[in-house]
mmCIF file of C-alpha atoms and ligand atoms in Angstrom:
data_model
loop_
_atom_site.group_PDB
_atom_site.id
_atom_site.type_symbol
_atom_site.label_atom_id
_atom_site.label_comp_id
_atom_site.label_asym_id
_atom_site.label_seq_id
_atom_site.Cartn_x
_atom_site.Cartn_y
_atom_site.Cartn_z
ATOM 1 C CA MET U 1 21.294 -7.493 -13.555
ATOM 2 C CA SER U 2 20.850 -9.063 -9.612
ATOM 3 C CA VAL U 3 22.995 -7.204 -6.742
ATOM 4 C CA ALA U 4 24.224 -9.753 -4.735
ATOM 5 C CA VAL U 5 22.396 -9.358 -1.261
ATOM 6 C CA ILE U 6 25.561 -9.607 1.606
ATOM 7 C CA GLN U 7 23.030 -9.330 4.597
ATOM 8 C CA ALA U 8 19.542 -10.101 3.845
ATOM 9 C CA ARG U 9 16.746 -8.831 6.181
ATOM 10 C CA SER U 10 15.051 -10.743 8.836
ATOM 11 C CA VAL U 11 11.732 -11.106 10.447
ATOM 12 C CA GLU U 12 11.784 -8.915 13.039
ATOM 13 C CA ARG U 13 8.334 -9.015 14.022
ATOM 14 C CA LEU U 14 5.224 -11.138 12.998
ATOM 15 C CA VAL U 15 2.018 -9.028 13.277
ATOM 16 C CA THR U 16 -1.116 -10.069 12.714
ATOM 17 C CA GLY U 17 -3.717 -7.121 11.228
ATOM 18 C CA GLN U 18 -6.837 -6.350 13.167
ATOM 19 C CA PRO U 19 -10.576 -6.897 11.815
ATOM 20 C CA THR U 20 -11.771 -3.790 11.675
ATOM 21 C CA SER U 21 -14.666 -1.420 9.240
ATOM 22 C CA ASP U 22 -14.433 1.982 7.161
ATOM 23 C CA GLY U 23 -15.887 4.129 4.822
ATOM 24 C CA ALA U 24 -19.937 3.042 5.198
ATOM 25 C CA GLY U 25 -19.135 -0.555 6.962
ATOM 26 C CA VAL U 26 -16.795 -2.159 4.901
ATOM 27 C CA LYS U 27 -14.967 -5.059 6.265
ATOM 28 C CA LEU U 28 -11.321 -5.312 6.738
ATOM 29 C CA THR U 29 -8.035 -6.477 7.513
ATOM 30 C CA ARG U 30 -6.080 -3.444 8.824
ATOM 31 C CA VAL U 31 -3.070 -4.677 8.185
ATOM 32 C CA LEU U 32 -0.449 -1.989 9.165
ATOM 33 C CA THR U 33 -1.910 0.525 12.277
ATOM 34 C CA ASN U 34 -1.304 3.023 13.336
ATOM 35 C CA GLU U 35 1.004 1.717 15.747
ATOM 36 C CA TRP U 36 3.590 1.214 12.885
ATOM 37 C CA GLN U 37 3.380 3.885 10.958
ATOM 38 C CA GLN U 38 7.093 5.495 12.865
ATOM 39 C CA ARG U 39 8.349 2.037 12.516
ATOM 40 C CA LEU U 40 8.095 1.257 8.262
ATOM 41 C CA ASP U 41 7.666 5.699 8.078
ATOM 42 C CA PRO U 42 6.692 6.363 4.930
ATOM 43 C CA PHE U 43 3.756 3.676 4.820
ATOM 44 C CA LEU U 44 1.399 5.301 7.251
ATOM 45 C CA MET U 45 -1.366 2.390 6.802
ATOM 46 C CA LEU U 46 -1.629 -0.795 4.620
ATOM 47 C CA ASP U 47 -5.732 -2.642 4.024
ATOM 48 C CA HIS U 48 -6.837 -5.548 2.968
ATOM 49 C CA PHE U 49 -10.070 -6.254 2.143
ATOM 50 C CA GLY U 50 -11.536 -9.424 0.600
ATOM 51 C CA SER U 51 -15.429 -10.764 0.888
ATOM 52 C CA ALA U 52 -17.750 -12.992 -1.010
ATOM 53 C CA GLU U 53 -20.304 -11.626 0.973
ATOM 54 C CA ALA U 54 -21.494 -8.642 -0.523
ATOM 55 C CA SER U 55 -22.609 -6.958 2.166
ATOM 56 C CA ASP U 56 -19.203 -6.802 3.661
ATOM 57 C CA TYR U 57 -18.173 -4.589 0.536
ATOM 58 C CA ILE U 58 -21.620 -3.222 -1.248
ATOM 59 C CA ALA U 59 -21.924 -0.027 0.897
ATOM 60 C CA GLY U 60 -18.317 1.219 0.064
ATOM 61 C CA PHE U 61 -16.552 4.268 0.689
ATOM 62 C CA PRO U 62 -18.863 7.423 0.138
ATOM 63 C CA ASP U 63 -17.731 11.462 -0.226
ATOM 64 C CA HIS U 64 -14.294 11.237 2.240
ATOM 65 C CA PRO U 65 -12.151 13.817 1.765
ATOM 66 C CA HIS U 66 -8.292 13.073 2.334
ATOM 67 C CA ARG U 67 -4.865 15.681 2.582
ATOM 68 C CA GLY U 68 -1.375 15.534 3.264
ATOM 69 C CA PHE U 69 -0.225 11.686 1.085
ATOM 70 C CA GLU U 70 -0.533 9.017 -1.529
ATOM 71 C CA THR U 71 -3.348 6.312 -1.713
ATOM 72 C CA VAL U 72 -2.461 3.301 -4.314
ATOM 73 C CA THR U 73 -4.972 1.031 -4.404
ATOM 74 C CA TYR U 74 -4.576 -2.311 -5.487
ATOM 75 C CA MET U 75 -7.337 -4.010 -6.430
ATOM 76 C CA LEU U 76 -7.533 -8.223 -6.784
ATOM 77 C CA GLN U 77 -10.423 -8.882 -8.199
ATOM 78 C CA GLY U 78 -13.571 -7.105 -8.288
ATOM 79 C CA ARG U 79 -15.393 -3.746 -9.153
ATOM 80 C CA MET U 80 -14.417 -0.612 -7.819
ATOM 81 C CA ARG U 81 -15.373 3.206 -8.872
ATOM 82 C CA HIS U 82 -13.606 6.404 -7.883
ATOM 83 C CA ARG U 83 -15.056 9.727 -8.469
ATOM 84 C CA ASP U 84 -13.757 12.455 -6.455
ATOM 85 C CA SER U 85 -14.322 16.770 -6.749
ATOM 86 C CA ARG U 86 -11.709 17.386 -9.078
ATOM 87 C CA GLY U 87 -14.013 15.258 -12.011
ATOM 88 C CA ASN U 88 -11.748 11.973 -12.174
ATOM 89 C CA GLU U 89 -13.529 8.890 -12.464
ATOM 90 C CA GLY U 90 -12.019 5.631 -13.086
ATOM 91 C CA LEU U 91 -13.090 1.618 -12.761
ATOM 92 C CA LEU U 92 -10.930 -0.091 -11.081
ATOM 93 C CA LYS U 93 -10.829 -4.129 -11.767
ATOM 94 C CA ASN U 94 -9.089 -7.054 -11.292
ATOM 95 C CA GLY U 95 -5.713 -6.805 -10.964
ATOM 96 C CA ASP U 96 -5.513 -2.913 -11.923
ATOM 97 C CA VAL U 97 -3.478 0.311 -9.690
ATOM 98 C CA GLN U 98 -4.775 3.146 -8.883
ATOM 99 C CA TRP U 99 -2.126 6.187 -7.160
ATOM 100 C CA MET U 100 -3.772 8.915 -5.777
ATOM 101 C CA THR U 101 -1.629 11.691 -4.478
ATOM 102 C CA ALA U 102 -4.333 13.828 -2.251
ATOM 103 C CA GLY U 103 -1.206 16.523 -2.144
ATOM 104 C CA ARG U 104 -3.395 20.114 -0.366
ATOM 105 C CA GLY U 105 -6.494 17.971 -0.313
ATOM 106 C CA LEU U 106 -9.982 16.950 -2.384
ATOM 107 C CA ILE U 107 -12.979 14.626 -1.315
ATOM 108 C CA HIS U 108 -13.997 11.283 -3.074
ATOM 109 C CA SER U 109 -15.751 8.164 -3.228
ATOM 110 C CA GLU U 110 -14.785 5.148 -3.494
ATOM 111 C CA MET U 111 -17.741 2.975 -4.495
ATOM 112 C CA PRO U 112 -18.205 -1.670 -5.001
ATOM 113 C CA GLU U 113 -19.472 -1.583 -8.693
ATOM 114 C CA GLN U 114 -20.723 -5.244 -8.259
ATOM 115 C CA GLU U 115 -23.480 -6.795 -6.055
ATOM 116 C CA GLU U 116 -21.608 -9.904 -6.139
ATOM 117 C CA GLY U 117 -18.677 -11.800 -6.584
ATOM 118 C CA VAL U 118 -15.172 -11.659 -4.916
ATOM 119 C CA MET U 119 -14.068 -7.878 -4.130
ATOM 120 C CA GLU U 120 -10.634 -8.736 -2.627
ATOM 121 C CA GLY U 121 -7.625 -5.874 -2.751
ATOM 122 C CA PHE U 122 -5.297 -3.813 -0.463
ATOM 123 C CA GLN U 123 -5.188 -0.542 -0.516
ATOM 124 C CA LEU U 124 -1.724 1.750 0.515
ATOM 125 C CA TRP U 125 -1.370 4.937 2.337
ATOM 126 C CA LEU U 126 1.717 6.412 1.466
ATOM 127 C CA ASN U 127 3.583 9.552 2.920
ATOM 128 C CA LEU U 128 3.837 12.781 1.354
ATOM 129 C CA PRO U 129 7.313 15.072 2.435
ATOM 130 C CA SER U 130 6.414 18.472 4.447
ATOM 131 C CA HIS U 131 6.969 20.152 1.556
ATOM 132 C CA LEU U 132 4.743 18.388 -0.874
ATOM 133 C CA LYS U 133 1.829 17.851 1.680
ATOM 134 C CA MET U 134 0.057 20.561 0.058
ATOM 135 C CA CYS U 135 1.012 20.110 -3.509
ATOM 136 C CA ASP U 136 -1.894 20.222 -6.131
ATOM 137 C CA PRO U 137 -3.692 16.681 -5.945
ATOM 138 C CA LYS U 138 -3.304 14.222 -8.616
ATOM 139 C CA TYR U 139 -4.817 11.002 -9.998
ATOM 140 C CA GLN U 140 -3.913 8.196 -12.227
ATOM 141 C CA ASP U 141 -5.164 4.524 -13.137
ATOM 142 C CA ILE U 142 -3.190 1.606 -13.957
ATOM 143 C CA PRO U 143 -4.930 -0.718 -16.229
ATOM 144 C CA ASN U 144 -3.505 -4.341 -14.908
ATOM 145 C CA ALA U 145 -2.216 -5.330 -18.449
ATOM 146 C CA GLN U 146 0.605 -1.896 -18.189
ATOM 147 C CA LEU U 147 1.670 -3.762 -14.984
ATOM 148 C CA PRO U 148 5.385 -5.011 -16.187
ATOM 149 C CA ARG U 149 5.990 -8.603 -14.916
ATOM 150 C CA ALA U 150 9.627 -9.472 -13.454
ATOM 151 C CA HIS U 151 11.044 -13.436 -13.474
ATOM 152 C CA PRO U 152 14.044 -12.828 -10.652
ATOM 153 C CA ALA U 153 14.580 -16.388 -10.033
ATOM 154 C CA SER U 154 12.669 -19.762 -11.570
ATOM 155 C CA GLY U 155 8.879 -19.399 -10.504
ATOM 156 C CA VAL U 156 8.579 -16.347 -9.254
ATOM 157 C CA GLU U 157 7.050 -13.534 -11.023
ATOM 158 C CA VAL U 158 6.412 -10.126 -9.527
ATOM 159 C CA THR U 159 4.530 -7.478 -10.659
ATOM 160 C CA VAL U 160 5.728 -4.405 -10.481
ATOM 161 C CA ILE U 161 3.750 -1.562 -8.958
ATOM 162 C CA GLY U 162 5.822 1.066 -7.438
ATOM 163 C CA GLY U 163 10.131 0.768 -7.410
ATOM 164 C CA SER U 164 11.919 -1.607 -10.183
ATOM 165 C CA VAL U 165 12.872 -5.931 -9.994
ATOM 166 C CA ASP U 166 15.978 -6.431 -11.475
ATOM 167 C CA GLY U 167 15.862 -3.525 -13.722
ATOM 168 C CA THR U 168 11.520 -3.347 -14.534
ATOM 169 C CA ALA U 169 10.391 -0.421 -13.435
ATOM 170 C CA GLY U 170 6.348 0.259 -12.221
ATOM 171 C CA PRO U 171 4.455 2.834 -12.954
ATOM 172 C CA ILE U 172 4.332 4.821 -9.373
ATOM 173 C CA GLN U 173 7.919 6.254 -8.291
ATOM 174 C CA SER U 174 8.510 8.308 -6.127
ATOM 175 C CA GLU U 175 11.771 10.724 -5.714
ATOM 176 C CA HIS U 176 11.369 11.142 -1.861
ATOM 177 C CA THR U 177 10.314 7.870 -0.880
ATOM 178 C CA GLN U 178 11.318 5.368 -3.476
ATOM 179 C CA PRO U 179 8.572 3.416 -2.683
ATOM 180 C CA GLN U 180 8.761 -0.107 -3.474
ATOM 181 C CA PHE U 181 5.310 -2.360 -3.842
ATOM 182 C CA TRP U 182 5.808 -5.757 -5.534
ATOM 183 C CA ASP U 183 3.417 -8.307 -6.030
ATOM 184 C CA MET U 184 5.564 -11.652 -5.616
ATOM 185 C CA HIS U 185 3.890 -15.079 -7.038
ATOM 186 C CA PHE U 186 5.800 -18.375 -6.353
ATOM 187 C CA HIS U 187 4.341 -20.329 -8.753
ATOM 188 C CA THR U 188 7.433 -23.930 -8.234
ATOM 189 C CA GLU U 189 8.568 -25.296 -4.719
ATOM 190 C CA PRO U 190 10.545 -24.186 -3.459
ATOM 191 C CA ALA U 191 10.720 -21.403 -5.802
ATOM 192 C CA THR U 192 13.606 -18.978 -3.928
ATOM 193 C CA PHE U 193 13.496 -15.175 -4.373
ATOM 194 C CA GLU U 194 16.783 -12.840 -3.768
ATOM 195 C CA GLN U 195 16.658 -8.841 -4.575
ATOM 196 C CA ALA U 196 18.782 -6.063 -3.372
ATOM 197 C CA LEU U 197 16.812 -3.512 -1.498
ATOM 198 C CA PRO U 198 18.530 -0.285 -0.184
ATOM 199 C CA MET U 199 20.182 -0.308 3.513
ATOM 200 C CA GLY U 200 17.875 1.858 5.547
ATOM 201 C CA HIS U 201 14.325 1.477 3.688
ATOM 202 C CA HIS U 202 12.382 -0.090 5.907
ATOM 203 C CA ALA U 203 10.543 -2.926 4.264
ATOM 204 C CA PHE U 204 7.693 -5.716 5.250
ATOM 205 C CA ILE U 205 5.953 -8.069 3.672
ATOM 206 C CA TYR U 206 2.296 -9.179 3.800
ATOM 207 C CA VAL U 207 1.339 -12.660 2.618
ATOM 208 C CA TYR U 208 -1.829 -13.206 1.625
ATOM 209 C CA ARG U 209 -1.532 -16.804 -0.555
ATOM 210 C CA GLY U 210 0.281 -19.996 1.357
ATOM 211 C CA SER U 211 3.062 -19.688 3.063
ATOM 212 C CA VAL U 212 6.573 -17.825 2.909
ATOM 213 C CA GLN U 213 10.268 -18.605 4.353
ATOM 214 C CA VAL U 214 11.909 -15.481 4.998
ATOM 215 C CA LEU U 215 15.869 -16.499 4.000
ATOM 216 C CA GLY U 216 17.535 -13.714 7.235
ATOM 217 C CA GLY U 217 20.947 -14.125 8.364
ATOM 218 C CA THR U 218 19.372 -15.240 11.451
ATOM 219 C CA GLY U 219 18.016 -18.579 10.085
ATOM 220 C CA PRO U 220 14.718 -19.036 8.178
ATOM 221 C CA GLN U 221 11.447 -18.146 9.337
ATOM 222 C CA GLN U 222 8.378 -18.938 8.763
ATOM 223 C CA VAL U 223 5.561 -15.723 7.538
ATOM 224 C CA SER U 224 1.845 -17.753 7.303
ATOM 225 C CA ALA U 225 -1.065 -16.162 5.179
ATOM 226 C CA GLU U 226 -2.387 -12.814 6.909
ATOM 227 C CA ARG U 227 0.521 -11.679 8.511
ATOM 228 C CA MET U 228 2.744 -9.592 8.082
ATOM 229 C CA ALA U 229 6.301 -9.296 9.041
ATOM 230 C CA ILE U 230 8.486 -6.154 9.289
ATOM 231 C CA LEU U 231 12.116 -6.835 8.088
ATOM 232 C CA SER U 232 15.515 -5.560 9.973
ATOM 233 C CA MET U 233 17.348 -3.841 8.140
ATOM 234 C CA GLY U 234 19.580 -4.750 5.579
ATOM 235 C CA ASP U 235 21.281 -4.429 2.364
ATOM 236 C CA GLY U 236 18.394 -7.268 0.562
ATOM 237 C CA LEU U 237 15.768 -9.847 0.673
ATOM 238 C CA ARG U 238 16.159 -13.493 0.855
ATOM 239 C CA LEU U 239 12.506 -15.566 0.710
ATOM 240 C CA GLN U 240 11.578 -19.270 -0.660
ATOM 241 C CA ALA U 241 7.869 -20.467 -0.851
ATOM 242 C CA SER U 242 5.762 -23.268 -1.400
ATOM 243 C CA ALA U 243 3.970 -23.414 -5.082
ATOM 244 C CA GLY U 244 0.718 -21.387 -5.012
ATOM 245 C CA SER U 245 2.176 -18.641 -2.541
ATOM 246 C CA LYS U 246 1.685 -14.847 -2.580
ATOM 247 C CA ALA U 247 2.754 -11.751 -1.130
ATOM 248 C CA ILE U 248 3.659 -7.938 -1.372
ATOM 249 C CA LEU U 249 6.345 -6.623 -0.350
ATOM 250 C CA LEU U 250 6.804 -2.721 0.818
ATOM 251 C CA ALA U 251 9.829 -0.965 0.950
ATOM 252 C CA GLY U 252 10.333 3.199 0.839
ATOM 253 C CA LYS U 253 12.680 5.797 2.196
ATOM 254 C CA PRO U 254 12.657 7.169 5.593
ATOM 255 C CA LEU U 255 11.222 10.620 5.535
ATOM 256 C CA ARG U 256 11.209 11.183 9.599
ATOM 257 C CA GLU U 257 8.987 13.773 10.263
ATOM 258 C CA PRO U 258 6.745 14.193 12.254
ATOM 259 C CA ILE U 259 3.061 12.840 11.902
ATOM 260 C CA ALA U 260 0.420 13.766 12.584
ATOM 261 C CA GLN U 261 -2.866 12.509 12.037
ATOM 262 C CA TYR U 262 -6.623 12.715 12.187
ATOM 263 C CA GLY U 263 -8.833 10.200 10.135
ATOM 264 C CA PRO U 264 -7.895 11.032 6.553
ATOM 265 C CA PHE U 265 -5.539 13.732 6.963
ATOM 266 C CA VAL U 266 -1.976 13.171 7.856
ATOM 267 C CA MET U 267 -0.059 16.280 8.595
ATOM 268 C CA ASN U 268 2.961 16.878 10.826
ATOM 269 C CA ASN U 269 1.709 18.859 13.222
ATOM 270 C CA ARG U 270 -1.668 19.540 15.300
ATOM 271 C CA GLN U 271 -2.254 23.221 13.833
ATOM 272 C CA GLN U 272 -2.482 22.107 10.402
ATOM 273 C CA LEU U 273 -4.945 18.677 11.122
ATOM 274 C CA MET U 274 -7.226 21.766 12.751
ATOM 275 C CA GLU U 275 -6.265 23.834 9.357
ATOM 276 C CA ALA U 276 -7.593 20.858 7.154
ATOM 277 C CA VAL U 277 -10.276 19.923 8.956
ATOM 278 C CA GLU U 278 -11.727 23.898 9.030
ATOM 279 C CA ASP U 279 -11.495 24.027 4.797
ATOM 280 C CA PHE U 280 -12.620 20.809 4.810
ATOM 281 C CA ARG U 281 -16.117 22.423 6.151
ATOM 282 C CA ALA U 282 -15.376 25.488 4.901
ATOM 283 C CA GLY U 283 -15.435 23.373 0.950
ATOM 284 C CA ARG U 284 -11.937 24.346 0.184
ATOM 285 C CA LEU U 285 -10.831 20.668 -0.519
ATOM 286 C CA SER U 286 -13.806 20.174 -2.737
HETATM 287 MN MN1 MN P 1 -9.946 7.480 0.241
#
C-alpha cells in the first residue's frame, strides 16, 4: 500500500549536534537544540547519548521534574532504570522504548543499571498542545519484541516506534502531533526507501551509522553519520543508503503555539513557567 511520492523532500539544512552534558554529568550530543524548536515544531529536543566509557554515563539523571510535554526514550544498547513520583518503575534494555507523558508534572530519575559496557540511545521531547499540557501524567514501557518491523523495500527494515510505515503502526500514536518515529536499517547496497509523509508536517532524519542519501527534488544530498538533516516540505521522502547504515526519522504535525521553556518545563508563556517552578518548589509535582 505504498503511496507514490511526487514531491520528495530535500535537505534544507544539515546540522551538527552540540556536545554537552546533562543530568548529573552524562555526556551526550544535543542534536535538536532550542534554536530549532520553531522550525521542527512539535519536536522540542533530541539527544543522542552513546559511550563505552562508564564515566560518561554512570552519574545518570537523578530526580528531576518535567511538565508540559512528552518524552520518548529509545535505548539502542544498555540498561537504564526509570522511577517516578507516581510509583512507576521500569527497566529499559537493548532496543526498548519508554513513552512518558509528563502532563501537569512528575519527578523522575533515569539511572544506568550497568557499570561498564556501551550505553547508547536517544531521548526525544515531543510537545503537547496547550489544552493537554496539564493532563494526567502517563507512562508506558514498550519492550523491543513488541515493536513492529516494516520491510518497505528490499534490504530495508524499519522499526516503527511511532506513526506507521506501509500500514504497520507503531505503539506511539498521538492525534494532535501525529508523530512518526522510525528507526531505519539499510542492509544491502544500495537500499532505497520511499515513503509518503503528510505535506505540511515537519520532518528530519538523523544518521547514526554509515551515511544516507536524500533523493529529493534538488538531486541527491549526502547525510553522514551524526548529522541531522532538516527536510524541506514535500509529500514524502526517498532515501538511499550503503549497507550497514542506520538513521532515525522524525516527522510530526506542527502545533503552531508559543513555546516557553525553562529547563525541564515547556509551556506556552512565562506565567505558566513561574507556576511550574512554584508547584515544583511547593512539592506539588510529586
Ligand atoms: Mn527526564
